[in-house]
Short mmCIF file of C-alpha atoms in Angstrom, two decimals:
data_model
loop_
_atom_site.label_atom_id
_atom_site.label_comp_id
_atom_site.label_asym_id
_atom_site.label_seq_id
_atom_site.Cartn_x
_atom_site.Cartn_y
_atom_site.Cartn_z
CA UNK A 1 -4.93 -32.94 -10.98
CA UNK A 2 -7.21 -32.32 -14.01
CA UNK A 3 -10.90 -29.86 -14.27
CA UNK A 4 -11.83 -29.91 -17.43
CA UNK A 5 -14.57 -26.73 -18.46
CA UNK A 6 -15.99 -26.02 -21.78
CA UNK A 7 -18.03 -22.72 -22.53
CA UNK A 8 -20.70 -22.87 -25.18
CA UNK A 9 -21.86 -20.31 -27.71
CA UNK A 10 -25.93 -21.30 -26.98
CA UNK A 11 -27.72 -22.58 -24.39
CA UNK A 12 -27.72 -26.58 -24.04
CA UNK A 13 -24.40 -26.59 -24.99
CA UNK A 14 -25.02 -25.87 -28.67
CA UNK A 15 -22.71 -23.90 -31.17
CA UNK A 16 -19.23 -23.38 -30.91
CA UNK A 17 -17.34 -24.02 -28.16
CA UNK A 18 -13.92 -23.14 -26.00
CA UNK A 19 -12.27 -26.23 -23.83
CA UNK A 20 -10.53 -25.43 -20.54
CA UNK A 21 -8.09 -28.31 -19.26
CA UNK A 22 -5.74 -27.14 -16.31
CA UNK A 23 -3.49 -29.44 -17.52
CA UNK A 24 -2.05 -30.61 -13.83
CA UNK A 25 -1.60 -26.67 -12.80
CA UNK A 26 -3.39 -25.25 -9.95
CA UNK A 27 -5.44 -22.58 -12.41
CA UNK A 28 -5.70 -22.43 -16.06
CA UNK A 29 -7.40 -18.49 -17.05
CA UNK A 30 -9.03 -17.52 -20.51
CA UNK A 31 -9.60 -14.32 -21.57
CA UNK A 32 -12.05 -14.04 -24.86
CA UNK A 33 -11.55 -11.09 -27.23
CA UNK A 34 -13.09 -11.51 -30.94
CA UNK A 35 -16.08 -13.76 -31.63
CA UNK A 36 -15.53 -15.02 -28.46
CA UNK A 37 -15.81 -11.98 -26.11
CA UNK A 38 -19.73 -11.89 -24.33
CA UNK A 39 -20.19 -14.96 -27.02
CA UNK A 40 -21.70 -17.41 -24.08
CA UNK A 41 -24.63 -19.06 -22.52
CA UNK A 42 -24.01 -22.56 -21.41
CA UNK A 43 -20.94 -24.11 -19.25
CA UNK A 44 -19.97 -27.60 -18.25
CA UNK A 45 -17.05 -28.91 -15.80
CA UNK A 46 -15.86 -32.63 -15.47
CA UNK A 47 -14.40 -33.28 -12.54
CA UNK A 48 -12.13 -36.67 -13.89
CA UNK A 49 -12.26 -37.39 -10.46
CA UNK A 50 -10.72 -33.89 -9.09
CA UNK A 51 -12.39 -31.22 -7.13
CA UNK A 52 -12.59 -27.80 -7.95
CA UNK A 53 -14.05 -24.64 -9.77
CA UNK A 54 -14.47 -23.12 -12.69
CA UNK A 55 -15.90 -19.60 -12.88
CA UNK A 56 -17.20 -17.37 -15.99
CA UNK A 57 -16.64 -13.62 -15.58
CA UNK A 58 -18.60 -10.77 -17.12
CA UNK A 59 -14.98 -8.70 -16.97
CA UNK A 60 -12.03 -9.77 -19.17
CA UNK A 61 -9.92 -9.15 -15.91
CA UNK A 62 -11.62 -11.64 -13.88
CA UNK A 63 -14.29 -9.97 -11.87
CA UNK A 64 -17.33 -8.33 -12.19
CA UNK A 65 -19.67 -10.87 -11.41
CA UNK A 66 -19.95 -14.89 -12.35
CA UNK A 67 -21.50 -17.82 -12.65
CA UNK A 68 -19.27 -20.82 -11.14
CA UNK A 69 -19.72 -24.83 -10.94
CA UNK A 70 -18.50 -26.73 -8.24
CA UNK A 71 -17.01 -30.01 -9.38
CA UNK A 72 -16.71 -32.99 -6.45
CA UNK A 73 -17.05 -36.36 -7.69
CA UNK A 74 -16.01 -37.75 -11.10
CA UNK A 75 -19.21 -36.63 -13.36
CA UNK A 76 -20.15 -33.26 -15.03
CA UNK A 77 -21.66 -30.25 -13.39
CA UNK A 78 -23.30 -27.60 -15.87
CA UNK A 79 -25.19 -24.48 -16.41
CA UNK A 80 -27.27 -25.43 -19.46
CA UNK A 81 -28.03 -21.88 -19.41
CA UNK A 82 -26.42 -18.86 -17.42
CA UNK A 83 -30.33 -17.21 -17.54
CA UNK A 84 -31.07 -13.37 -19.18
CA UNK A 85 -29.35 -11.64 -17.25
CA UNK A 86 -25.46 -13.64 -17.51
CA UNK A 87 -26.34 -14.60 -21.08
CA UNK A 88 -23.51 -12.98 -23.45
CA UNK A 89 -21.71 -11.24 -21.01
CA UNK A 90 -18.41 -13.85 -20.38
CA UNK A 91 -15.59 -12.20 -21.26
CA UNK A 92 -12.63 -14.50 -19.13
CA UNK A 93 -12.89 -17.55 -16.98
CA UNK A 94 -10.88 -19.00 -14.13
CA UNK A 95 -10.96 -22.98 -13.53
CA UNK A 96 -9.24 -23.49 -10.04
CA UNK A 97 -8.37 -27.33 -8.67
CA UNK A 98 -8.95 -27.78 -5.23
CA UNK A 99 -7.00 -30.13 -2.41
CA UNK A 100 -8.34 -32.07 0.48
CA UNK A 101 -8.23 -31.29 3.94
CA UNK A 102 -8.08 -27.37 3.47
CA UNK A 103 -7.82 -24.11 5.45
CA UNK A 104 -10.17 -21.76 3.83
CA UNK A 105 -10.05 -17.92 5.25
CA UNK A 106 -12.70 -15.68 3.99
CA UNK A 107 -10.98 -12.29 4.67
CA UNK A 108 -12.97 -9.36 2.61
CA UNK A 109 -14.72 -8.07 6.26
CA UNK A 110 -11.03 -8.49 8.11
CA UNK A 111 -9.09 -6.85 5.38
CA UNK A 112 -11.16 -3.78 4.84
CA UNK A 113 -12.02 -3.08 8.51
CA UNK A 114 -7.90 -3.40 9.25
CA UNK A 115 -6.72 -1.66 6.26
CA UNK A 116 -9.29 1.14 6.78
CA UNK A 117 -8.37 1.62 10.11
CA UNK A 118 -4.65 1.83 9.50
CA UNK A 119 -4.80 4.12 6.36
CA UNK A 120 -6.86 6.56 8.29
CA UNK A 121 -4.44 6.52 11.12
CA UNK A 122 -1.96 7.27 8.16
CA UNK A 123 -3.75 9.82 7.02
CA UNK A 124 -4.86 12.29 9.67
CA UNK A 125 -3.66 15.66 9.38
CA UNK A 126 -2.91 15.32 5.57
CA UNK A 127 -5.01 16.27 2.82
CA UNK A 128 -6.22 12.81 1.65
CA UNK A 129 -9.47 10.98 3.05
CA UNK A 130 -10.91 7.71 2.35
CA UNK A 131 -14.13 7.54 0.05
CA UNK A 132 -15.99 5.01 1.22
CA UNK A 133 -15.06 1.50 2.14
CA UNK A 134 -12.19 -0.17 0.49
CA UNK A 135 -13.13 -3.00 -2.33
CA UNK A 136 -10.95 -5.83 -1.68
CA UNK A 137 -10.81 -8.58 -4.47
CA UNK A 138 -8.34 -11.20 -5.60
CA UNK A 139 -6.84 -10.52 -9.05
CA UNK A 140 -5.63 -13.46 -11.27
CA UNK A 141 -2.56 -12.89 -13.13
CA UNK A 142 -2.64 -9.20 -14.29
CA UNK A 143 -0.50 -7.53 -17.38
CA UNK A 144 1.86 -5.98 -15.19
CA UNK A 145 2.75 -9.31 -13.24
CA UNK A 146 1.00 -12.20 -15.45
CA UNK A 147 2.15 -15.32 -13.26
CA UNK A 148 0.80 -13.98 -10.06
CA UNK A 149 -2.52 -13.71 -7.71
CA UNK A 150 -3.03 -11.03 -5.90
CA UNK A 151 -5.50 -9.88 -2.55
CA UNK A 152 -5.90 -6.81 -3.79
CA UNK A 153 -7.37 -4.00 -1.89
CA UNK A 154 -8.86 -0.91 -3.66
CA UNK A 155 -9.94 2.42 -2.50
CA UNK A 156 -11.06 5.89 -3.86
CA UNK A 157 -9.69 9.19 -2.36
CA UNK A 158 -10.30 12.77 -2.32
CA UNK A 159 -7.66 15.16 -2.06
CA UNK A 160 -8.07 18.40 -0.74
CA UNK A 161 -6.53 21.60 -3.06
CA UNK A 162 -6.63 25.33 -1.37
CA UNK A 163 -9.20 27.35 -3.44
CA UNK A 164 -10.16 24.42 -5.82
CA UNK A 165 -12.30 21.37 -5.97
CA UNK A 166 -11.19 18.17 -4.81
CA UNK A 167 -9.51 16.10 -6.75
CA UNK A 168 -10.51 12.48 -6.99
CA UNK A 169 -7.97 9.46 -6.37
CA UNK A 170 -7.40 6.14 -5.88
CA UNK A 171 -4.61 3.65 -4.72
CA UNK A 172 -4.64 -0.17 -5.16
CA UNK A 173 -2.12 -2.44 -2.91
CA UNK A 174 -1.48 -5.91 -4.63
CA UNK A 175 -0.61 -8.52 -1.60
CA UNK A 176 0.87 -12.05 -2.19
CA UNK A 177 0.41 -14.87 -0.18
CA UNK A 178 3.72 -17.41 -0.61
CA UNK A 179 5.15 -20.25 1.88
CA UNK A 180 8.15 -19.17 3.11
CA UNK A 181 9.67 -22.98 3.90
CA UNK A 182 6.49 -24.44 4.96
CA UNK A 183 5.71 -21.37 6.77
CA UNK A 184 2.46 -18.97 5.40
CA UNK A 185 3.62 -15.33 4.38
CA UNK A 186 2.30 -12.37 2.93
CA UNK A 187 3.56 -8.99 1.68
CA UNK A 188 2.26 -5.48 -0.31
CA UNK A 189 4.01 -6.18 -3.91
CA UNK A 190 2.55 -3.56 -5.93
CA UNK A 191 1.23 -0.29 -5.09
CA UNK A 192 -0.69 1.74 -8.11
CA UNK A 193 -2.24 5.60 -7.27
CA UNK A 194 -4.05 7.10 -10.03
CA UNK A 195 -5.37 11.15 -10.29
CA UNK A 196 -8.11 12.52 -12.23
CA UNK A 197 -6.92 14.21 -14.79
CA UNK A 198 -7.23 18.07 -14.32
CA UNK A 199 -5.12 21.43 -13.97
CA UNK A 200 -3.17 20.19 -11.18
CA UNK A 201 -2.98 16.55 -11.63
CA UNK A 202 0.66 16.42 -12.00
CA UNK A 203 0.92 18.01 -8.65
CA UNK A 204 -1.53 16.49 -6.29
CA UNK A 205 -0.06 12.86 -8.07
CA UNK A 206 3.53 14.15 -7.17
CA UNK A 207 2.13 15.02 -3.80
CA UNK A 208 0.53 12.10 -2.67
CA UNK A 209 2.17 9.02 -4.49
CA UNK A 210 5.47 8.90 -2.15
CA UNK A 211 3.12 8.45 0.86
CA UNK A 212 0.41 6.18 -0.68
CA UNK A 213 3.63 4.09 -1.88
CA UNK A 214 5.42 3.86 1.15
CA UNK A 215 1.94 2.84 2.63
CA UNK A 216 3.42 -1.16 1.48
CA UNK A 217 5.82 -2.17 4.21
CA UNK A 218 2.78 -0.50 6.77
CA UNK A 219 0.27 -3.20 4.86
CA UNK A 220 3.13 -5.85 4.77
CA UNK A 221 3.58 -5.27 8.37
CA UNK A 222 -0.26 -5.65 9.10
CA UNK A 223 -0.46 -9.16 6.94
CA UNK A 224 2.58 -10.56 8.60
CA UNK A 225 1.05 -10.18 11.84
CA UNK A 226 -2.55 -11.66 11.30
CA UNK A 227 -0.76 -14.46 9.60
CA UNK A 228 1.06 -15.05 12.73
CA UNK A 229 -2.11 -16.94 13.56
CA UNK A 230 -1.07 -19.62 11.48
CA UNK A 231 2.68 -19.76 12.84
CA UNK A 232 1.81 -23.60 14.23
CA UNK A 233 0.60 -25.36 11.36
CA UNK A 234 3.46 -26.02 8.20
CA UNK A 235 1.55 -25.75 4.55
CA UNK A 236 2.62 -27.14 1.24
CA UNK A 237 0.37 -24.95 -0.70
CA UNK A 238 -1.83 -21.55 -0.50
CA UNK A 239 -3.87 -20.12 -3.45
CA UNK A 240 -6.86 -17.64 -3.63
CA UNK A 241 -10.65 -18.19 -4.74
CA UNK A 242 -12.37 -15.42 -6.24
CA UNK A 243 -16.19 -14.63 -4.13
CA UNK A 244 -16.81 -16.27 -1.47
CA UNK A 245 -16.62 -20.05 -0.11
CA UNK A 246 -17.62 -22.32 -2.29
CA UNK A 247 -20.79 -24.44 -0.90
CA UNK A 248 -19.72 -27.65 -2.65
CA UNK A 249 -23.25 -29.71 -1.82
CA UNK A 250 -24.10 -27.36 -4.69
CA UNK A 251 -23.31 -27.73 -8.13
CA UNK A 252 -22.83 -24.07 -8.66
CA UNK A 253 -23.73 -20.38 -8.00
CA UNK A 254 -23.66 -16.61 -9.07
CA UNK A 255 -21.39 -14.50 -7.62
CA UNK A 256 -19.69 -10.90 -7.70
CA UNK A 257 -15.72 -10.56 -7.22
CA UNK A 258 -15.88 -7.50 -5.00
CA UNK A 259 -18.69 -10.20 -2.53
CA UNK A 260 -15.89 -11.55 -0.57
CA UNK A 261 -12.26 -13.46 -1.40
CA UNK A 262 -10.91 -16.47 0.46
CA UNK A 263 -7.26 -17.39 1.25
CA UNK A 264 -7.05 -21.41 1.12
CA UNK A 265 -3.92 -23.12 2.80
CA UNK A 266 -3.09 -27.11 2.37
CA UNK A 267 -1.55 -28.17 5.30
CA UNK A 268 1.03 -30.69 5.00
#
């Protein structure tokens, strides 16, 4: 399997320039610091023959929003230029190969409604509350864990304090999709809370981390059982697209990583 993607300093692929080749792995990731960070206007991917993606990101973290091509036959897709309002603002890139035959999941509207549900549940009677709905996003191979990709879902807090403002929070669960045997699996593999920073911050973030922590093997619990959908079918491979599915009658798009995310399982 081989994408090839280059980035391009100016539009119509014009001054310097940074090659992608996945090289036979699934993804192959970029991030740009230097003369390279928000240094781009124009993208092409050659397919060689392969299918897949390659996406630009405005965020060095991979997301934010993008500008993707969608390569399906054995020529070149391009962006000859991203337009104003993408122009110098890539800072990382993601070029994903794709296999035939393929179960692809969209799960943002799933994931959030579940999760919200259950962490409420959790949280009744307590002094935390949900802001808002969840953001759920994939995340490509993070510092803290840099060969992994992650569904991860995100949401703000308040916590309550007697005789003092709230105190704003947040707690991100990291979930990894793996085959176990041939078999699709899931589980919560990190779990990050964060405090505002305040008088009491030590205190409300001693409070509230054991719960939001333990909140994992509820989440791992909840993934295991929508994937027993799947319990039929035997996989040889499952990965994660950033935004959502990929119409691939088009040679690209614009997207946003918090728009949707898709699971994609390759059945044997």
């Amino acid at each position: 399997m081989s994408l090839v993607c280059m980035l391009f300093e100016h539009r119509d692929f014009r001054g310097f320039s940074r090659t992608i080749d996945n090289t036979g792995f699934r993804y192959f990731w970029n991030r740009y610091g230097g003369a390279e960070h928000d240094a781009f206007s124009s993208m092409r991917l050659f397919g060689r023959g392969h299918v897949g993606h390659a996406y630009a990101f405005e965020h060095i973290n991979h997301d934010g929003r993008f500008a993707a091509l969608n390569a399906n036959n054995p020529g070149d897709v391009f962006w000859s230029y991203f337009g104003d309002a993408f122009n110098d603002v890539v800072s990382s890139s993601l070029v994903v190969v794709r296999d035939q035959n393929e179960i692809v999941v969209p799960l943002r509207q799933q994931v959030a409604s579940t999760f919200a549900s259950m962490f409420d549940a959790m949280a009744a009677g307590t002094r935390i509350a949900r802001v808002g709905a969840p953001r759920v996003y994939g995340t490509f191979f993070p510092s803290y864990d840099n060969t992994r990709i992650f569904l991860t879902i995100n949401q703000n807090l308040t916590v309550r304090i007697s005789g003092w403002p709230d105190y704003d929070a947040n707690v991100k669960y990291d979930i990894e999709f793996f085959l176990a045997g041939a078999k699709l699996n899931g589980f919560a593999r990190w779990s990050h809370v964060w405090v505002e920073a305040g008088l009491f911050s030590q205190q409300v973030f001693d409070r509230i981390k054991g719960p939001l922590h333990a909140g994992k093997a509820n989440l791992t619990s909840a993934v295991q059982q929508q994937l027993r959908l799947f319990s039929g079918r035997n996989f040889r491979g499952v990965y994660i697209l950033p935004g959502p599915r990929p119409n691939m009658s088009q040679f690209g798009f614009f997207g946003h990583s918090d728009q949707e995310v898709c699971l994609v399982a390759v059945p044997q």
